[in-house]
Structure formats: C-alpha cells, structure tokens
Short mmCIF file of C-alpha atoms and ligand atoms in Angstrom, two decimals:
data_model
loop_
_atom_site.label_atom_id
_atom_site.label_comp_id
_atom_site.label_asym_id
_atom_site.label_seq_id
_atom_site.Cartn_x
_atom_site.Cartn_y
_atom_site.Cartn_z
CA UNK P 966 233.66 71.41 54.77
CA UNK P 967 233.23 71.78 58.38
CA UNK P 968 232.04 75.25 60.00
CA UNK P 969 234.76 75.75 61.78
CA UNK P 970 236.97 75.32 58.47
CA UNK P 971 235.03 77.76 56.96
CA UNK P 972 235.36 80.25 59.52
CA UNK P 973 239.03 79.54 59.28
CA UNK P 974 239.39 79.96 55.34
CA UNK P 975 236.92 83.61 55.83
CA UNK P 976 239.75 84.94 58.63
CA UNK P 977 242.45 84.03 56.16
CA UNK P 978 241.05 85.98 53.27
CA UNK P 979 240.11 88.93 55.40
CA UNK P 980 243.51 89.25 56.89
CA UNK P 981 244.58 88.99 53.22
CA UNK P 982 242.61 91.46 52.03
CA UNK P 983 243.42 93.74 54.58
CA UNK P 984 247.05 93.18 54.20
CA UNK P 985 246.72 94.03 50.71
CA UNK P 986 244.25 96.88 51.12
CA UNK P 987 247.19 99.04 53.28
CA UNK P 988 250.46 97.66 51.53
CA UNK P 989 249.48 98.82 47.88
CA UNK P 990 249.15 102.47 48.78
CA UNK P 991 252.03 105.07 49.65
CA UNK P 992 252.40 108.58 48.82
CA UNK P 993 254.96 111.30 49.84
CA UNK P 994 254.70 114.96 49.24
CA UNK P 995 257.96 117.73 49.72
CA UNK P 996 258.07 121.49 49.43
CA UNK P 997 260.80 123.58 49.48
CA UNK P 998 259.19 126.85 50.24
CA UNK P 999 256.60 129.33 48.82
CA UNK P 1000 257.15 132.77 47.66
CA UNK P 1001 257.28 134.87 44.23
CA UNK P 1002 259.11 132.23 42.20
CA UNK P 1003 258.46 132.97 38.65
CA UNK P 1004 260.51 131.97 35.53
CA UNK P 1005 261.96 135.34 35.51
CA UNK P 1006 263.15 135.52 38.93
CA UNK P 1007 265.26 131.97 39.00
CA UNK P 1008 267.77 131.42 36.62
CA UNK P 1009 267.12 128.72 34.43
CA UNK P 1010 270.21 126.82 35.72
CA UNK P 1011 268.80 127.47 39.50
CA UNK P 1012 265.71 126.17 38.41
CA UNK P 1013 267.01 122.47 37.00
CA UNK P 1014 269.03 122.56 40.40
CA UNK P 1015 266.27 122.77 42.45
CA UNK P 1016 264.13 120.62 40.21
CA UNK P 1017 267.06 117.74 40.22
CA UNK P 1018 267.32 117.99 44.39
CA UNK P 1019 263.37 117.76 44.25
CA UNK P 1020 263.81 114.24 42.54
CA UNK P 1021 266.33 113.16 44.34
CA UNK P 1022 264.64 113.74 47.62
CA UNK P 1023 261.25 112.12 46.17
CA UNK P 1024 263.56 109.11 45.13
CA UNK P 1025 264.97 108.76 48.59
CA UNK P 1026 261.39 109.15 50.04
CA UNK P 1027 259.98 106.48 47.70
CA UNK P 1028 262.62 104.15 48.45
CA UNK P 1029 262.10 104.01 52.14
CA UNK P 1030 258.22 103.60 51.76
CA UNK P 1031 258.62 101.19 48.80
CA UNK P 1032 260.28 98.56 51.45
CA UNK P 1033 258.01 99.02 53.63
CA UNK P 1034 259.30 101.96 56.13
CA UNK P 1035 257.24 104.42 58.04
CA UNK P 1036 255.95 107.81 56.71
CA UNK P 1037 257.58 109.10 60.18
CA UNK P 1038 261.15 107.74 59.11
CA UNK P 1039 260.70 108.78 55.38
CA UNK P 1040 259.27 112.18 56.69
CA UNK P 1041 262.36 112.67 58.61
CA UNK P 1042 264.85 111.40 56.38
CA UNK P 1043 263.63 113.54 52.95
CA UNK P 1044 263.57 116.53 55.61
CA UNK P 1045 267.25 115.81 56.54
CA UNK P 1046 268.52 115.63 53.23
CA UNK P 1047 266.93 118.94 52.49
CA UNK P 1048 267.99 120.62 55.74
CA UNK P 1049 272.06 119.71 54.04
CA UNK P 1050 271.49 121.41 51.05
CA UNK P 1051 272.03 125.37 51.05
CA UNK P 1052 269.60 125.49 48.00
CA UNK P 1053 266.73 125.39 50.69
CA UNK P 1054 266.26 127.70 54.05
CA UNK P 1055 266.32 125.32 56.17
CA UNK P 1056 269.71 123.86 58.09
CA UNK P 1057 272.38 124.46 55.86
CA UNK P 1058 271.59 127.58 53.84
CA UNK P 1059 269.14 128.88 56.44
CA UNK P 1060 268.31 132.78 56.43
CA UNK P 1061 269.76 135.65 58.41
CA UNK P 1062 267.75 137.37 61.26
CA UNK P 1063 268.25 141.15 61.89
CA UNK P 1064 271.32 140.10 63.80
CA UNK P 1065 272.98 138.32 61.12
CA UNK P 1066 272.42 135.05 62.82
CA UNK P 1067 270.61 131.87 61.60
CA UNK P 1068 267.87 131.12 64.38
CA UNK P 1069 265.86 127.27 63.50
CA UNK P 1070 262.74 125.98 64.06
CA UNK P 1071 261.48 122.71 63.19
CA UNK P 1072 258.61 120.20 64.28
CA UNK P 1073 257.21 116.49 63.19
CA UNK P 1074 254.02 115.12 64.33
CA UNK P 1075 253.26 111.26 64.12
CA UNK P 1076 249.29 110.84 62.60
CA UNK P 1077 249.44 107.48 64.04
CA UNK P 1078 250.02 108.49 67.83
CA UNK P 1079 249.24 111.85 67.99
CA UNK P 1080 252.71 112.27 69.32
CA UNK P 1081 254.74 115.47 68.58
CA UNK P 1082 257.74 117.20 68.42
CA UNK P 1083 259.52 120.74 68.10
CA UNK P 1084 262.42 122.64 68.55
CA UNK P 1085 262.80 126.40 67.97
CA UNK P 1086 265.40 129.41 67.84
CA UNK P 1087 268.20 126.71 67.52
CA UNK P 1088 271.45 127.48 66.41
CA UNK P 1089 273.88 124.81 66.29
CA UNK P 1090 271.68 121.71 65.50
CA UNK P 1091 273.02 120.60 62.19
CA UNK P 1092 269.82 118.89 61.65
CA UNK P 1093 266.91 120.57 63.50
CA UNK P 1094 264.32 118.24 62.27
CA UNK P 1095 265.80 115.45 63.82
CA UNK P 1096 265.82 117.38 67.21
CA UNK P 1097 262.36 117.60 66.52
CA UNK P 1098 261.96 113.78 66.78
CA UNK P 1099 263.95 113.62 69.45
CA UNK P 1100 261.89 115.92 71.81
CA UNK P 1101 258.96 113.76 70.92
CA UNK P 1102 260.70 110.20 71.08
CA UNK P 1103 263.26 110.87 73.88
CA UNK P 1104 261.72 114.12 76.36
CA UNK P 1105 258.35 114.70 78.35
CA UNK P 1106 257.71 117.85 76.02
CA UNK P 1107 256.63 118.86 72.76
CA UNK P 1108 258.46 121.69 72.14
CA UNK P 1109 261.96 123.01 73.76
CA UNK P 1110 263.99 126.19 72.82
CA UNK P 1111 267.66 128.15 72.24
CA UNK P 1112 269.89 126.87 74.58
CA UNK P 1113 267.87 124.03 76.21
CA UNK P 1114 267.33 122.70 73.11
CA UNK P 1115 270.60 122.39 71.65
CA UNK P 1116 271.79 121.04 75.46
CA UNK P 1117 268.99 118.46 74.89
CA UNK P 1118 270.14 117.50 71.16
CA UNK P 1119 273.99 116.97 72.20
CA UNK P 1120 272.69 114.87 74.98
CA UNK P 1121 270.97 112.53 72.40
CA UNK P 1122 273.91 112.47 70.43
CA UNK P 1123 272.87 114.78 67.55
CA UNK P 1124 275.36 116.46 65.45
CA UNK P 1125 276.48 119.78 66.50
CA UNK P 1126 278.37 122.19 64.48
CA UNK P 1127 279.52 125.75 64.58
CA UNK P 1128 277.17 128.14 63.73
CA UNK P 1129 279.28 129.35 60.49
CA UNK P 1130 278.50 125.76 59.20
CA UNK P 1131 274.93 127.22 57.95
CA UNK P 1132 276.18 130.46 56.24
CA UNK P 1133 275.53 131.00 52.29
CA UNK P 1134 276.75 133.58 50.61
CA UNK P 1135 273.27 133.74 48.93
CA UNK P 1136 271.51 134.18 52.24
CA UNK P 1137 273.89 136.50 53.40
CA UNK P 1138 273.77 138.49 50.15
CA UNK P 1139 269.82 138.67 50.62
CA UNK P 1140 270.40 139.69 54.16
CA UNK P 1141 272.70 142.68 53.08
CA UNK P 1142 269.54 143.79 50.58
CA UNK P 1143 267.15 143.14 53.33
CA UNK P 1144 268.80 145.68 55.61
CA UNK P 1145 268.70 148.36 53.57
CA UNK P 1146 264.72 148.08 52.94
CA UNK P 1147 262.70 150.01 55.10
CA UNK P 1148 260.20 146.92 54.83
CA UNK P 1149 262.05 144.00 54.26
CA UNK P 1150 259.10 141.31 54.13
CA UNK P 1151 259.03 142.82 50.19
CA UNK P 1152 262.41 140.54 49.71
CA UNK P 1153 260.82 137.87 51.96
CA UNK P 1154 258.02 137.36 49.61
CA UNK P 1155 260.55 136.57 47.01
CA UNK P 1156 262.92 133.95 49.30
CA UNK P 1157 260.97 131.50 51.39
CA UNK P 1158 262.57 127.95 51.19
CA UNK P 1159 261.18 126.60 54.24
CA UNK P 1160 260.97 122.47 53.68
CA UNK P 1161 258.67 120.35 54.70
CA UNK P 1162 257.16 116.44 53.49
CA UNK P 1163 253.92 114.95 54.60
CA UNK P 1164 253.76 111.38 53.64
CA UNK P 1165 251.05 108.15 53.97
CA UNK P 1166 252.93 104.76 54.75
CA UNK P 1167 251.76 101.04 53.53
CA UNK P 1168 250.46 100.71 56.98
CA UNK P 1169 248.20 103.55 56.52
CA UNK P 1170 249.62 105.91 59.16
CA UNK P 1171 250.62 109.48 58.13
CA UNK P 1172 253.26 111.78 59.35
CA UNK P 1173 254.00 115.55 58.72
CA UNK P 1174 257.13 117.57 59.25
CA UNK P 1175 258.43 121.08 58.76
CA UNK P 1176 261.98 123.19 58.88
CA UNK P 1177 263.26 126.43 58.80
CA UNK P 1178 265.20 129.06 59.45
CA UNK P 1179 262.33 131.42 59.18
CA UNK P 1180 262.29 135.16 57.48
CA UNK P 1181 265.25 136.82 56.93
CA UNK P 1182 265.34 140.02 58.91
CA UNK P 1183 263.45 137.90 61.83
CA UNK P 1184 263.90 139.88 65.01
CA UNK P 1185 265.86 137.74 67.01
CA UNK P 1186 263.65 135.21 69.34
CA UNK P 1187 261.04 135.06 66.99
CA UNK P 1188 259.38 132.13 66.30
CA UNK P 1189 257.29 131.11 62.99
CA UNK P 1190 255.02 129.05 62.44
CA UNK P 1191 257.20 125.72 61.63
CA UNK P 1192 257.41 124.63 64.81
CA UNK P 1193 254.09 125.22 66.52
CA UNK P 1194 252.24 122.04 65.81
CA UNK P 1195 248.98 122.87 64.46
CA UNK P 1196 249.92 125.91 62.71
CA UNK P 1197 252.56 124.79 60.66
CA UNK P 1198 252.51 121.07 60.86
CA UNK P 1199 249.76 118.44 61.59
CA UNK P 1200 249.08 114.62 60.98
CA UNK P 1201 245.79 112.50 62.55
CA UNK P 1202 245.67 109.26 60.80
CA UNK P 1203 241.68 110.04 60.65
CA UNK P 1204 241.85 113.26 58.41
CA UNK P 1205 245.33 114.16 56.76
CA UNK P 1206 249.21 115.41 57.51
CA UNK P 1207 249.83 119.12 56.33
CA UNK P 1208 253.23 120.67 56.21
CA UNK P 1209 253.08 124.61 55.64
CA UNK P 1210 254.99 127.10 53.94
CA UNK P 1211 254.66 130.69 54.33
CA UNK P 1212 254.44 133.93 56.35
CA UNK P 1213 254.34 132.40 59.68
CA UNK P 1214 252.61 135.40 61.17
CA UNK P 1215 249.61 134.29 59.19
CA UNK P 1216 249.74 131.04 59.78
CA UNK P 1217 249.77 130.91 63.40
CA UNK P 1218 247.33 133.40 63.58
CA UNK P 1219 245.01 130.94 61.00
CA UNK P 1220 245.95 127.89 63.23
CA UNK P 1221 246.54 126.46 59.58
CA UNK P 1222 247.66 122.91 59.53
CA UNK P 1223 245.01 122.15 62.21
CA UNK P 1224 242.23 124.16 60.37
CA UNK P 1225 242.60 122.38 57.19
CA UNK P 1226 242.36 118.91 59.14
CA UNK P 1227 239.33 120.29 61.46
CA UNK P 1228 237.52 120.89 58.00
CA UNK P 1229 237.80 117.35 57.03
CA UNK P 1230 237.12 115.98 60.27
CA UNK P 1231 234.13 118.35 61.34
CA UNK P 1232 232.53 119.33 57.80
CA UNK P 1233 233.23 116.03 55.95
CA UNK P 1234 235.70 118.17 53.22
CA UNK P 1235 238.32 116.86 50.79
CA UNK P 1236 241.34 117.32 50.88
CA UNK P 1237 241.68 119.54 48.11
CA UNK P 1238 238.48 121.48 49.43
CA UNK P 1239 239.92 121.90 52.57
CA UNK P 1240 243.15 123.59 51.56
CA UNK P 1241 241.60 125.75 48.72
CA UNK P 1242 239.10 127.14 51.77
CA UNK P 1243 242.17 127.74 53.87
CA UNK P 1244 244.79 128.82 51.53
CA UNK P 1245 243.08 130.32 48.87
CA UNK P 1246 240.23 131.97 50.85
CA UNK P 1247 240.78 132.38 54.24
CA UNK P 1248 244.20 133.18 54.18
CA UNK P 1249 244.59 135.44 51.08
CA UNK P 1250 241.74 137.41 52.22
CA UNK P 1251 243.74 138.41 54.91
CA UNK P 1252 247.00 139.08 52.43
CA UNK P 1253 248.58 135.77 53.76
CA UNK P 1254 250.89 134.17 51.70
CA UNK P 1255 251.89 130.92 51.49
CA UNK P 1256 251.21 127.37 50.74
CA UNK P 1257 251.02 123.97 52.02
CA UNK P 1258 251.75 120.28 51.08
CA UNK P 1259 249.04 117.72 52.45
CA UNK P 1260 248.24 113.97 51.98
CA UNK P 1261 245.02 112.09 53.20
CA UNK P 1262 244.38 108.83 55.17
CA UNK P 1263 243.56 107.61 51.33
CA UNK P 1264 246.63 109.22 49.47
CA UNK P 1265 245.01 111.63 47.63
CA UNK P 1266 247.87 114.51 47.62
CA UNK P 1267 247.18 118.48 47.70
CA UNK P 1268 249.86 121.18 47.09
CA UNK P 1269 247.94 124.33 47.65
CA UNK P 1270 249.35 127.69 47.40
CA UNK P 1271 248.52 131.36 47.06
CA UNK P 1272 251.68 132.86 46.06
CA UNK P 1273 253.41 132.58 42.52
CA UNK P 1274 255.35 129.58 43.23
CA UNK P 1275 256.33 126.85 45.25
CA UNK P 1276 258.99 124.03 44.85
CA UNK P 1277 257.00 121.08 45.64
CA UNK P 1278 256.96 117.41 44.28
CA UNK P 1279 255.40 114.09 45.10
CA UNK P 1280 255.71 110.61 44.45
CA UNK P 1281 253.23 107.53 44.94
CA UNK P 1282 253.57 103.88 44.96
CA UNK P 1283 254.17 102.69 41.32
CA UNK P 1284 256.44 105.50 40.65
CA UNK P 1285 254.14 108.15 39.90
CA UNK P 1286 256.53 111.37 40.71
CA UNK P 1287 256.13 115.00 39.76
CA UNK P 1288 258.32 118.30 40.74
CA UNK P 1289 257.00 121.85 39.69
CA UNK P 1290 258.31 125.03 41.02
CA UNK P 1291 255.97 127.54 39.15
CA UNK P 1292 251.88 128.28 39.19
CA UNK P 1293 251.26 127.04 35.88
CA UNK P 1294 253.35 123.71 35.60
N1 LIG T 1156 256.76 129.75 57.53
C1 LIG T 1156 258.20 130.19 57.77
C2 LIG T 1156 258.31 131.08 58.87
O1 LIG T 1156 257.59 132.21 59.06
C3 LIG T 1156 259.15 130.60 56.54
C4 LIG T 1156 258.60 130.02 55.48
O2 LIG T 1156 257.83 129.28 55.12
O3 LIG T 1156 259.59 130.28 54.47
O4 LIG T 1156 258.99 131.13 59.61
#
C-alpha cells in the first residue's frame, strides 16, 4: 500500500471513530421545582400525575435527541411542554404575585456558542422560554423585560394570550392562603414548581433552560434567579449545563449555576462534587433552599437538592429513564 493510501485510510478511520464517539452519547435532565415535597404533602394521584407528565416530557426530549436533534431544541421543546401543563409553576399554572398577577421569567443558554437569552416579568407570552430563545437569536440583547419583551415576542410571531390564560384555581388558592400569612415564604417552601431542562446532544453540545412564575406573593416587579444567566441557568460545552430551582434570592447572590461550572473549570471538580459543594454545603449553610439539575460534557448527570424533594427525571441514550419526586427514591 502506498503511503498516501495509508494516510487516507487512517484519516477515514479517525473521522469514523470521532463521529461514533460523538453520536453514541446523549442525556437530558428535567426538573419541575424543588421544595417541601414529601409523600404526606402530595396526594397519591397528584404524585402520579407529576410522574406521568415528567415521563412524557422525557420521552419528547429523548425522541428529539435520538433523532439527532440539538440539545438546544430539546431543551426548548421540553420546557414548552411543561409550561403548557398547569401542574408546574411556569406558563399556565404560574404562581401569583402580591398583586394577584402572573409575572413570568425564563432563560436559555447554548453551551456551544456561549450565547444566551432571557425574558423577565412577562405577563402575556404563552411560552416565555421561546421568547427567551428569540431574544438570543433575533435581538442584540441578552435580556428583555416587561412590556418591551412582550412587544418583541409579538413581533417575532410568538403566541400572545390574555392574562387569565395563566390562571389556575390551585395557584390562586395558594395565593389567598399566602396573603393571610405574615411570612409567606413558609408556603413558598412547599410549592416551587419552576421548570428546567439541561441536555447533551450527540454532537457534544450542551444547553440549559429555566422557566418560572417566580415565588407566590413576590413583590410586583421582583425578578428571580431563573432568567439570570449564571444564577438560574448556565451552559458551557467545556464544563456543564445547569438549571436551578429554589429560593431565587440565594441563587442570585451565590451565582449558583456559574459557580458549579467554575468549580469544574478552575478546580477540576466532578459534576457531582461541584453541585454538592454549592447546593449541599454553601447554599444550605445560608438557609438557601433549592436544587439544580446538571449534565456534563461526558453525559454524567446530577440532580442535587437540599429540600425534601424535587420533581425530576432523566433520560440517556439507550432509553435509560427515571423520574423521582422525593429525596429517598
Ligand atoms: N427560583 C425561582 C424564583 O426564585 C422559584 C422556584 O424555583 O421555584 O423565582
């Protein structure tokens, strides 16, 4: 065999091996909020509805990634499905603020390009996660808020709905109860419900997204961690993709999602060690309740929370799938 033929075969083999390595692996993780989620706080049939919905979302994510879709597309699609489901505190089913209104926040980040988009305090966009994506892809900005975000979303052809679309009796009752309490945070700890998704696709690209109605009884105009890149959402192909849920003020002050990525990047921590360090040690010592889902560039996943439970699940290439609600399963 001539030298050039030898080199040609080597190149083909190298490309083939590279493609195979990238094509084999994908993983997707979702959360539907963390909080005081215990078997005694959740009726069995309600728990079953959460499990069924989480599985449906994972099946959707799996079908996208398995067919060669991107992690970014999978994250958006999975979050949209949860936004459309009244079980979660995002899109339809969002909690009410102190004025009895739904104000929603969402963000996405693409680990390949480092680009990100977010919307905050929006009240009429049916799927805030898609608005966040549009901000990233179609504007020169990272975050748009309130009216401006809504005008922009409408200009991009996104669905705009009347504010009462987001109303659910369950969240309204939570609001009425919270109004009676001096410290409404007590109730908030029982009911998070923010949604998030992180994914690694067959091409080795990571993406993260988070969407929320925020916290019941929040002040008008309050913005949580979910739309803040680095706090509630972060993705970097060199480290990991993270989506957070919990008491947002703590997540903002501790730049939680970025901190996890930074621990991996600068200190060489594993994904699990990094999420434990931030959620179980740092945040917990401050009384910051909540958790994160994360996936790293090798497809390792973490679902770490310091609350009694977190609605969560994952799916990996080959069909391995699991959903869980409480801390002990
Ligand atoms: N992190 C969200 C916020 O503070 C709430 C949640 O995750 O339930 O707005």
